[in-house]
mmCIF file of C-alpha atoms in Angstrom:
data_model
loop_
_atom_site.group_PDB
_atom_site.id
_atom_site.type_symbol
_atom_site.label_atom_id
_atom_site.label_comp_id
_atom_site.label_asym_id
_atom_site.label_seq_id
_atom_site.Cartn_x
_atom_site.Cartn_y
_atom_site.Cartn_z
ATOM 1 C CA UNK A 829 0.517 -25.330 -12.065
ATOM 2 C CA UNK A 830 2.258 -22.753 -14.442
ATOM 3 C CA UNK A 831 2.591 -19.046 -13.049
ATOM 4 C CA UNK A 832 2.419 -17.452 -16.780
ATOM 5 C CA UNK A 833 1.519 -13.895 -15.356
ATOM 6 C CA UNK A 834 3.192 -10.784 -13.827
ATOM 7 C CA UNK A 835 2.304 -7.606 -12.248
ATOM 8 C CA UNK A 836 4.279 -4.427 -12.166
ATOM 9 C CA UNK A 837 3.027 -1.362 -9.800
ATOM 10 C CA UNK A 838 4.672 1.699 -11.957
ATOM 11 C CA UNK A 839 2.226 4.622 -10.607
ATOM 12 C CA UNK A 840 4.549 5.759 -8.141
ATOM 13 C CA UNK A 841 5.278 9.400 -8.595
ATOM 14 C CA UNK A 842 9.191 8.856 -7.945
ATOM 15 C CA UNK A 843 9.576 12.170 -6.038
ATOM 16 C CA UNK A 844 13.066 11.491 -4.762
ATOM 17 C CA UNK A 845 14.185 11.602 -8.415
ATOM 18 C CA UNK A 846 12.948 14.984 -8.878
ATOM 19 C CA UNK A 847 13.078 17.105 -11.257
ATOM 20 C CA UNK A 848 14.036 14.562 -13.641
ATOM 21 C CA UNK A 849 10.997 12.840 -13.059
ATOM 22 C CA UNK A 850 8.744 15.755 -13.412
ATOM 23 C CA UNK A 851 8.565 14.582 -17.641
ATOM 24 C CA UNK A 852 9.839 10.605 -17.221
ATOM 25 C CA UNK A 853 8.714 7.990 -15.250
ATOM 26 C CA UNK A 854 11.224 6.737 -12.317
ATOM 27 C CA UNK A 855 10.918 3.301 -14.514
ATOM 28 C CA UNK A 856 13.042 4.826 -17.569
ATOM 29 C CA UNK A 857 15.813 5.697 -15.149
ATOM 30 C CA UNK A 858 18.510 4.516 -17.615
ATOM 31 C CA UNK A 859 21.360 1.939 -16.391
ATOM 32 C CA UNK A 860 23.505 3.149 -18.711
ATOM 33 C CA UNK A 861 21.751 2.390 -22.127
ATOM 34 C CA UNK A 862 18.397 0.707 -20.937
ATOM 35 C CA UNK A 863 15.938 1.748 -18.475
ATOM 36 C CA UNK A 864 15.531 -0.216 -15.772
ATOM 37 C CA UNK A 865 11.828 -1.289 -16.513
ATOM 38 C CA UNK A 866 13.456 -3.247 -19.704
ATOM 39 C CA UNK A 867 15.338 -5.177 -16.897
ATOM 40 C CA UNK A 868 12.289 -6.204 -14.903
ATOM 41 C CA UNK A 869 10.400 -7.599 -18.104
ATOM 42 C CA UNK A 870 13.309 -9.098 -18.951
ATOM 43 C CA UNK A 871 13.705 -11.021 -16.042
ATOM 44 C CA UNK A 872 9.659 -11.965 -16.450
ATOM 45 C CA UNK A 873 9.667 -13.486 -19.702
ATOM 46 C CA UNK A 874 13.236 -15.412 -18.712
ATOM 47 C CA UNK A 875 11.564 -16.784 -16.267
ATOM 48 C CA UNK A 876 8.559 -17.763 -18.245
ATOM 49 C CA UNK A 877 6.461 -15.267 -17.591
ATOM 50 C CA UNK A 878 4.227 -14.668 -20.909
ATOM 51 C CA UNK A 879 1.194 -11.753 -19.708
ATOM 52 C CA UNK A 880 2.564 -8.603 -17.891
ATOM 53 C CA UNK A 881 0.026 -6.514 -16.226
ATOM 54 C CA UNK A 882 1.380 -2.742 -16.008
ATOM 55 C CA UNK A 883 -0.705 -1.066 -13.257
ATOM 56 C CA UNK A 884 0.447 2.584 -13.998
ATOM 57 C CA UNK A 885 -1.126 6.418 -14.292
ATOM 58 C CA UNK A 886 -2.229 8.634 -17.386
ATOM 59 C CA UNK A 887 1.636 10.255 -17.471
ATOM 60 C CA UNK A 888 3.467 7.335 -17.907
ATOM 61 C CA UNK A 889 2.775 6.304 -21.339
ATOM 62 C CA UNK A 890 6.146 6.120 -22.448
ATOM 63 C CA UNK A 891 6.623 3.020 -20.841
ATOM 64 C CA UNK A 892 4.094 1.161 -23.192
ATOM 65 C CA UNK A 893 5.521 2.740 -25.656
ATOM 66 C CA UNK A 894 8.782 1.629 -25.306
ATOM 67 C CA UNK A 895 7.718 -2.276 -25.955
ATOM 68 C CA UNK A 896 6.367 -1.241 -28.588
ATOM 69 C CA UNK A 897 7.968 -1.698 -32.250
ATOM 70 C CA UNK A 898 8.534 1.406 -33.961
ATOM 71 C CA UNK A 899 8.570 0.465 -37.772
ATOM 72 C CA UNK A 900 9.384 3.966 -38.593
ATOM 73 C CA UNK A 901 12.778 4.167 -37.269
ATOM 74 C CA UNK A 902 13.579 0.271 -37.663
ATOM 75 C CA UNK A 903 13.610 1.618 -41.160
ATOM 76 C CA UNK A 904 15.627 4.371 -41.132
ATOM 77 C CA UNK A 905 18.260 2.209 -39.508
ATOM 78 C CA UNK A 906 18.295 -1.166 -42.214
ATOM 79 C CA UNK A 907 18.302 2.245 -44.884
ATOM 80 C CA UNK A 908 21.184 4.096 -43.310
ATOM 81 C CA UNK A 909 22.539 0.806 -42.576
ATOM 82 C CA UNK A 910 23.363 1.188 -38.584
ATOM 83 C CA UNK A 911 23.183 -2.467 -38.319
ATOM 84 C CA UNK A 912 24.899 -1.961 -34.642
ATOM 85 C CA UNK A 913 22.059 0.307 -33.824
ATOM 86 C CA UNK A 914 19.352 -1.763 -34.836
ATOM 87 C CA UNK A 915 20.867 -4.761 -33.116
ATOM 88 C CA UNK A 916 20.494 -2.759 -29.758
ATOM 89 C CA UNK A 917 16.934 -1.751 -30.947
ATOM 90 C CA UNK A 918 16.149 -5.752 -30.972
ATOM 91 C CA UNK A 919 16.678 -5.961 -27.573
ATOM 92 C CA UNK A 920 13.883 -4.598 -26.403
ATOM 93 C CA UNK A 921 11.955 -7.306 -25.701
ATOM 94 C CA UNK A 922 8.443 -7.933 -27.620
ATOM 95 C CA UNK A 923 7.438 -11.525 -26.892
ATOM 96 C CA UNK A 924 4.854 -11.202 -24.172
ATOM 97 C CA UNK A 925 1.442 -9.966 -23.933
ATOM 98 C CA UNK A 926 1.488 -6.118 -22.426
ATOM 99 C CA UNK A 927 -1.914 -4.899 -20.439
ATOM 100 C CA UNK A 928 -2.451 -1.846 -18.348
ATOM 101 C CA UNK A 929 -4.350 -0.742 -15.612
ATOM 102 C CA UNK A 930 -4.552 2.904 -14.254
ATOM 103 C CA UNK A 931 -4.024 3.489 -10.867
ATOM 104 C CA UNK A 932 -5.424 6.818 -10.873
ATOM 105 C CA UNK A 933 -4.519 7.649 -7.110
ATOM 106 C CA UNK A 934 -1.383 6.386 -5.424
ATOM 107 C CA UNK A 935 -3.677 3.913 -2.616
ATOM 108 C CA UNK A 936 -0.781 1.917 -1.872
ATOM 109 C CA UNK A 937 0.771 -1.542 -2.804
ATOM 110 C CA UNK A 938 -2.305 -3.214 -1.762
ATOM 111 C CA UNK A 939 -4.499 -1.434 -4.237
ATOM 112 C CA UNK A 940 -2.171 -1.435 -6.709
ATOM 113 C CA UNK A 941 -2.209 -5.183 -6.416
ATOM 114 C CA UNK A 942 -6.059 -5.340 -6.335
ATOM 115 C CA UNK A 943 -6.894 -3.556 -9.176
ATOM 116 C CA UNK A 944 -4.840 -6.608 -11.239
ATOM 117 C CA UNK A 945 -7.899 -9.019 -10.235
ATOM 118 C CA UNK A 946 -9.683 -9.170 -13.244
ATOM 119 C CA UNK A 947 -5.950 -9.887 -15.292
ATOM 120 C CA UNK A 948 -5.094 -12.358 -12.955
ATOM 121 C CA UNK A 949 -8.432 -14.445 -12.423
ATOM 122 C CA UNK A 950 -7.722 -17.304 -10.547
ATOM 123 C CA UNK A 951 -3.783 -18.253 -10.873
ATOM 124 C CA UNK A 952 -1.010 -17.654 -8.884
ATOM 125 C CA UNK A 953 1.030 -14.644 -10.552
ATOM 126 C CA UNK A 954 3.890 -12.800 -9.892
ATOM 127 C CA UNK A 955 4.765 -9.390 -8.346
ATOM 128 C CA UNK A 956 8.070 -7.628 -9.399
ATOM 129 C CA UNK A 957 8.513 -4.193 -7.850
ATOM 130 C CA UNK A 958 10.622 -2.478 -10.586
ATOM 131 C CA UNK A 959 12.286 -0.061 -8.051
ATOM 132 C CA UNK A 960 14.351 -3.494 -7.107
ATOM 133 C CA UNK A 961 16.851 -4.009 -9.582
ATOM 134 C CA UNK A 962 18.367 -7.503 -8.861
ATOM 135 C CA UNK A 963 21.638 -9.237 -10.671
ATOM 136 C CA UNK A 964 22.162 -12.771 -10.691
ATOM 137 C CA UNK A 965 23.063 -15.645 -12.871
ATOM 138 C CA UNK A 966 19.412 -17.504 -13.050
ATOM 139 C CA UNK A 967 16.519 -14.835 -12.855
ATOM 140 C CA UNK A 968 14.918 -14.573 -9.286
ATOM 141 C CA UNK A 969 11.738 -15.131 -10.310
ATOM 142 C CA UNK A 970 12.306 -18.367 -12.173
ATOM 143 C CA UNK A 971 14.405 -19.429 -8.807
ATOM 144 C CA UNK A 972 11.467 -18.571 -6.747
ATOM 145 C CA UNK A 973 9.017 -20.095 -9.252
ATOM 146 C CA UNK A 974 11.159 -23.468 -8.424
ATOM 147 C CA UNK A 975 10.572 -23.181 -4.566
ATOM 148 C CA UNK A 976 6.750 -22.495 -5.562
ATOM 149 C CA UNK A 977 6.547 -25.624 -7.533
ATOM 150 C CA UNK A 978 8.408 -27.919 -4.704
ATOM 151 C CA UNK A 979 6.313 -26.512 -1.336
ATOM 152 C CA UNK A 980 2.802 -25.371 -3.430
ATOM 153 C CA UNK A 981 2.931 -21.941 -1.110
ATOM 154 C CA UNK A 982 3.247 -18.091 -1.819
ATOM 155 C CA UNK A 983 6.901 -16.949 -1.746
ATOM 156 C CA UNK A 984 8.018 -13.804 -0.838
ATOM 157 C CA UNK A 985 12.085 -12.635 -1.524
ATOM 158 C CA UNK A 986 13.758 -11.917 1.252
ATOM 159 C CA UNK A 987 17.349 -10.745 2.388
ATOM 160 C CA UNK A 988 19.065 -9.687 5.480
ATOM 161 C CA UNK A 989 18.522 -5.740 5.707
ATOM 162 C CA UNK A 990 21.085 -3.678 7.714
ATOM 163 C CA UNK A 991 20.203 -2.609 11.210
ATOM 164 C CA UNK A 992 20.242 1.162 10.257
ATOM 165 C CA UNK A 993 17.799 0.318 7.587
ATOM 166 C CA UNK A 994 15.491 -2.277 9.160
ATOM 167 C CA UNK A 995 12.711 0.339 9.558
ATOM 168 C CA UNK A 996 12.345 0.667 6.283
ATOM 169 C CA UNK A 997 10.669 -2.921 5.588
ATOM 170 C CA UNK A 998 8.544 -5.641 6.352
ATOM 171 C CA UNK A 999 10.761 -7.847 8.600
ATOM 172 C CA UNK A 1000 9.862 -11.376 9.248
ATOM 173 C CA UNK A 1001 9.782 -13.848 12.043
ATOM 174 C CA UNK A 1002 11.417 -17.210 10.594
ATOM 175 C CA UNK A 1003 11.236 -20.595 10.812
ATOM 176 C CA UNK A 1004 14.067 -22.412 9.167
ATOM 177 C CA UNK A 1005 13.335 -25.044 6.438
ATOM 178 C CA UNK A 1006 17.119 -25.004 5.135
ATOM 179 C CA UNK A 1007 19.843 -22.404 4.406
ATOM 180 C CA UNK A 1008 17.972 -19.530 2.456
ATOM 181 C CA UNK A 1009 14.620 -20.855 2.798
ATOM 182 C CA UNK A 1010 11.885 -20.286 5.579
ATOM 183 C CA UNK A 1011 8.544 -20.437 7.171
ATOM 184 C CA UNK A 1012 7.062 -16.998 7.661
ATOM 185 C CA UNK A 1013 5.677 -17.208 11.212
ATOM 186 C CA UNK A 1014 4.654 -12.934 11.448
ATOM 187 C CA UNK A 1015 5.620 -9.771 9.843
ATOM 188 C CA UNK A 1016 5.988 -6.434 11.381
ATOM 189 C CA UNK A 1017 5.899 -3.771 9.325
ATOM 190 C CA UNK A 1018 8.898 -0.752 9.460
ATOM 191 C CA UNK A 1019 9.761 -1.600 13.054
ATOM 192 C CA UNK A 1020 12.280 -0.027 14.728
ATOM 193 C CA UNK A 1021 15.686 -2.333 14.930
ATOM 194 C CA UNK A 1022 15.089 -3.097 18.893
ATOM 195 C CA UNK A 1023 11.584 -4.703 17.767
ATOM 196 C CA UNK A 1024 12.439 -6.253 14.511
ATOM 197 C CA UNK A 1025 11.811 -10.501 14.727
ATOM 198 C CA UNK A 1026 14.687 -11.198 12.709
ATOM 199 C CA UNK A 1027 17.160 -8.559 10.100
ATOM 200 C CA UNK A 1028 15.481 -10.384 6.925
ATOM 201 C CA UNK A 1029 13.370 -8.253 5.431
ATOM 202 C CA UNK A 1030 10.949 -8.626 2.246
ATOM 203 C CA UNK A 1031 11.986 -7.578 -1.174
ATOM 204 C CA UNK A 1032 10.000 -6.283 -4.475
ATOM 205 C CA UNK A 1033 9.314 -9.841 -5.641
ATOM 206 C CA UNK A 1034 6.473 -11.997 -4.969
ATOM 207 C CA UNK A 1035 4.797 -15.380 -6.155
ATOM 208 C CA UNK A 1036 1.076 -14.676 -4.351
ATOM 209 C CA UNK A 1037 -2.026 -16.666 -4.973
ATOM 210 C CA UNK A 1038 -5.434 -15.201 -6.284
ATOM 211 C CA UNK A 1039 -6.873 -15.423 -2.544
ATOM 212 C CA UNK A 1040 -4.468 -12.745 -1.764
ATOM 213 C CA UNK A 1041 -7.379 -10.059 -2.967
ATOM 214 C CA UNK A 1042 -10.180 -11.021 -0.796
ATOM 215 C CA UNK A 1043 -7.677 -10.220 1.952
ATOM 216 C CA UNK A 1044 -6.573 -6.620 0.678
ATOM 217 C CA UNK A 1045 -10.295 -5.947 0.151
ATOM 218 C CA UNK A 1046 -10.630 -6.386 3.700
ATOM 219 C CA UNK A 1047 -7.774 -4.115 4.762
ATOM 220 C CA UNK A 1048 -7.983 -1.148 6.995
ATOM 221 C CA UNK A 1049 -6.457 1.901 5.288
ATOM 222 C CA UNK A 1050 -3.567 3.611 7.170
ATOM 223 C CA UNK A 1051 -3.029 7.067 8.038
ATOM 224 C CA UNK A 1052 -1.676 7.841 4.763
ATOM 225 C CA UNK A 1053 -5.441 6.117 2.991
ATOM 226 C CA UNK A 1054 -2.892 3.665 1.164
ATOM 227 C CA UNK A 1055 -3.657 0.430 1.771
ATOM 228 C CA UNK A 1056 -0.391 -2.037 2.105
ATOM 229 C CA UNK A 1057 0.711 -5.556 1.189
ATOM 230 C CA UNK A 1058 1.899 -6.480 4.897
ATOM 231 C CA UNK A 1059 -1.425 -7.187 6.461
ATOM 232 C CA UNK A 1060 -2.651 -9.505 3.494
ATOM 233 C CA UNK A 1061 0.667 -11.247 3.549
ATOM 234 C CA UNK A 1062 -0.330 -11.690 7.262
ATOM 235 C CA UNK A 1063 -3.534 -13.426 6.637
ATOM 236 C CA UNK A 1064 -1.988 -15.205 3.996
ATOM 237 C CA UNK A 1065 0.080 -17.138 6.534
ATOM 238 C CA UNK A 1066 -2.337 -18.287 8.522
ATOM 239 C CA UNK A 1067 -4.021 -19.923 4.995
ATOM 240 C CA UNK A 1068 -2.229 -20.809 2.445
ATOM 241 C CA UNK A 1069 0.754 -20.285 4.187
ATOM 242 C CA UNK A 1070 4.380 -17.994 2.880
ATOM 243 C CA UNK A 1071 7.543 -18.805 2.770
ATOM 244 C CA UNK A 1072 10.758 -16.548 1.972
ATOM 245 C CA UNK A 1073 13.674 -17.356 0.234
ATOM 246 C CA UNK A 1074 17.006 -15.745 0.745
ATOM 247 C CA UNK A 1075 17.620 -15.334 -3.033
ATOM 248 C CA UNK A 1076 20.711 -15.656 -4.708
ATOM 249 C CA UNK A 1077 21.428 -12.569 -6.549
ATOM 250 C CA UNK A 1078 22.597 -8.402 -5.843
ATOM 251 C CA UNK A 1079 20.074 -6.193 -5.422
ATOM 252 C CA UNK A 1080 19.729 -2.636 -5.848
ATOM 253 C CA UNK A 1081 17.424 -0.198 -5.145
ATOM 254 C CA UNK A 1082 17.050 2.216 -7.806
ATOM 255 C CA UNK A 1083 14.792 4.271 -5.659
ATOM 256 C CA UNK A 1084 17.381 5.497 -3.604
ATOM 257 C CA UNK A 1085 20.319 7.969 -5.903
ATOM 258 C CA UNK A 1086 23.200 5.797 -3.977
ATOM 259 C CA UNK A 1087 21.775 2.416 -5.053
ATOM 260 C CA UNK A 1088 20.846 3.539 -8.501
ATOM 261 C CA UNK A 1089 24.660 4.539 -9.172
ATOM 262 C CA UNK A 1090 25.751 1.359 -7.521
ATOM 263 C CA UNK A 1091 23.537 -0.461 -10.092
ATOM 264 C CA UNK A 1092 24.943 1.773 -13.165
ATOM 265 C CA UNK A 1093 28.651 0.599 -11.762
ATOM 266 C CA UNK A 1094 26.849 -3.195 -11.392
ATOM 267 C CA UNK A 1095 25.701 -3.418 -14.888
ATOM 268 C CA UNK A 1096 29.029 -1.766 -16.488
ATOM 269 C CA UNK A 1097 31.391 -4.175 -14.497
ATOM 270 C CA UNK A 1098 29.759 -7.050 -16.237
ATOM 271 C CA UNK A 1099 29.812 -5.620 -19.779
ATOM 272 C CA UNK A 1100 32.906 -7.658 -20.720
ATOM 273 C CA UNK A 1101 33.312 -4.944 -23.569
ATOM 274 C CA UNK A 1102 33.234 -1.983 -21.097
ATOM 275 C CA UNK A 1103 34.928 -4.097 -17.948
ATOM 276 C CA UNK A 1104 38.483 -2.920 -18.547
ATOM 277 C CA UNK A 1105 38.162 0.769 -19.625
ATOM 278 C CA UNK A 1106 35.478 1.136 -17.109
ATOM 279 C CA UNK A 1107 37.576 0.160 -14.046
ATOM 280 C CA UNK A 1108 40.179 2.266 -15.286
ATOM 281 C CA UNK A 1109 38.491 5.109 -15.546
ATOM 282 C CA UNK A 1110 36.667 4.588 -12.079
ATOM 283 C CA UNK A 1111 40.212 4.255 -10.512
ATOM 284 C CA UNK A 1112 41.024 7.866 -11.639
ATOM 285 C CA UNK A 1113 37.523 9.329 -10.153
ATOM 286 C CA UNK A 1114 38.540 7.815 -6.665
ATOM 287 C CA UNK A 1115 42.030 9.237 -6.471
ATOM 288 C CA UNK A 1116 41.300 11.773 -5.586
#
């Protein structure tokens, strides 16, 4: 069973990045010289990944646009020969089908999720939740996509979440398979640390079976009307069955202004071109 498809909630309104994202979509937020959607579909078609499902809003258009070759100025860069510039325009990934959805509220994961049904039919697909920016050697999707194929289950990515910040995810209860890798017995959701099952919380990526939207359709709103992922992940454990996997990788949440910097440093520390002038130069900011 190939997983050949991938969903990627970008309705979110991104308020904490106001007012810059007043005009652009959280998603552009550049690390460095590409925005840190490119990443995500990146990581989706290096893991095989061939059908990407955007489920986004009317304002966000830029963000098909930006997979999109632009003929025009591919042009103006072979005739003004800016080879170097046109090399970085080829980066951009194109080899994948692009859909979109609009979410025209913002209902919650859940919905998000649900309204990629009719895309997703009756295969196991992918979730990336672009806000999670995640370094590593092999994609985490494509190592997740192995632990699918050996235990035939959903898998959720976990990692242990510091107390102070436990109550600001889905913590599960575990049951050890081997290092890394685990049973999901219960989730809470945002618990407080003194009623947390375990400090390994769930992160934006997902492998979830097609079963997963009869549950959300049964979902109880909460008091914000959104409906969530937690309680369908719930249900899915006592079906199918979810494991999490302590993935190997550094992740960084480019939600939150600290974490987005950290992931700016991240990406220029392993730019073997930038490594030595860029250490340098961070040296002199802390000095002080």
């Amino acid at each position: 069973m190939k997983i050949k498809k991938a969903v990627i909630p970008v309705a979110g309104l991104g308020t904490r990045f106001l007012p810059y994202t007043k005009a652009i979509p959280k998603e552009m937020l550049p690390i460095m010289d590409i925005p840190v959607i490119h990443f995500i579909v990146e990581e989706a078609i290096s893991s095989g990944i061939d059908e990407i499902l955007l489920v986004t809003s009317k304002d966000k258009k830029c963000i098909e646009d930006y997979f999109k070759p632009n003929a025009k100025l591919e042009k103006f860069l072979r005739d003004r020969k800016k080879i170097d510039c046109l090399k970085q325009l080829k980066r951009v990934p194109d080899n994948f089908k692009l859909y979109s959805i609009i979410q025209n509220e913002p209902k919650g994961l859940g919905h998000a999720i649900l309204l990629a049904e009719k895309f997703v039919r009756n295969d196991y697909f992918t979730v990336f939740l672009p806000d999670d920016l995640i370094f590593s050697k092999k994609p985490v999707i494509k190592q997740m996509i192995e632990i699918f194929e050996k235990y035939k289950k959903p898998v959720a990515a976990i990692e242990k979440i510091e107390r102070k910040k436990i109550s600001s995810y889905g913590i599960i209860k575990p049951q050890k398979i081997r290092d890394g890798l685990y049973n999901v017995v219960d989730i809470i959701e945002k618990p407080a640390p003194q009623e947390a099952f375990s400090d390994l919380g769930i992160v934006g990526r997902y492998i979830l079976p097609p079963q997963i939207f009869n549950h959300i359709k049964r979902n109880q709103t909460n008091i914000r009307k959104e409906i969530q992922l937690t309680d369908s992940l719930k249900k899915l454990i006592n079906t199918t069955g979810l494991i999490g996997y302590e993935f190997d990788g550094m992740r960084c949440d480019t939600g939150d202004k600290t974490e987005y910097m950290l992931a700016i440093f991240r990406y220029a520390s392993i730019k073997k071109e930038l490594t030595k002038k860029f250490k340098k130069e961070i040296k002199k900011i802390f000095r002080f």
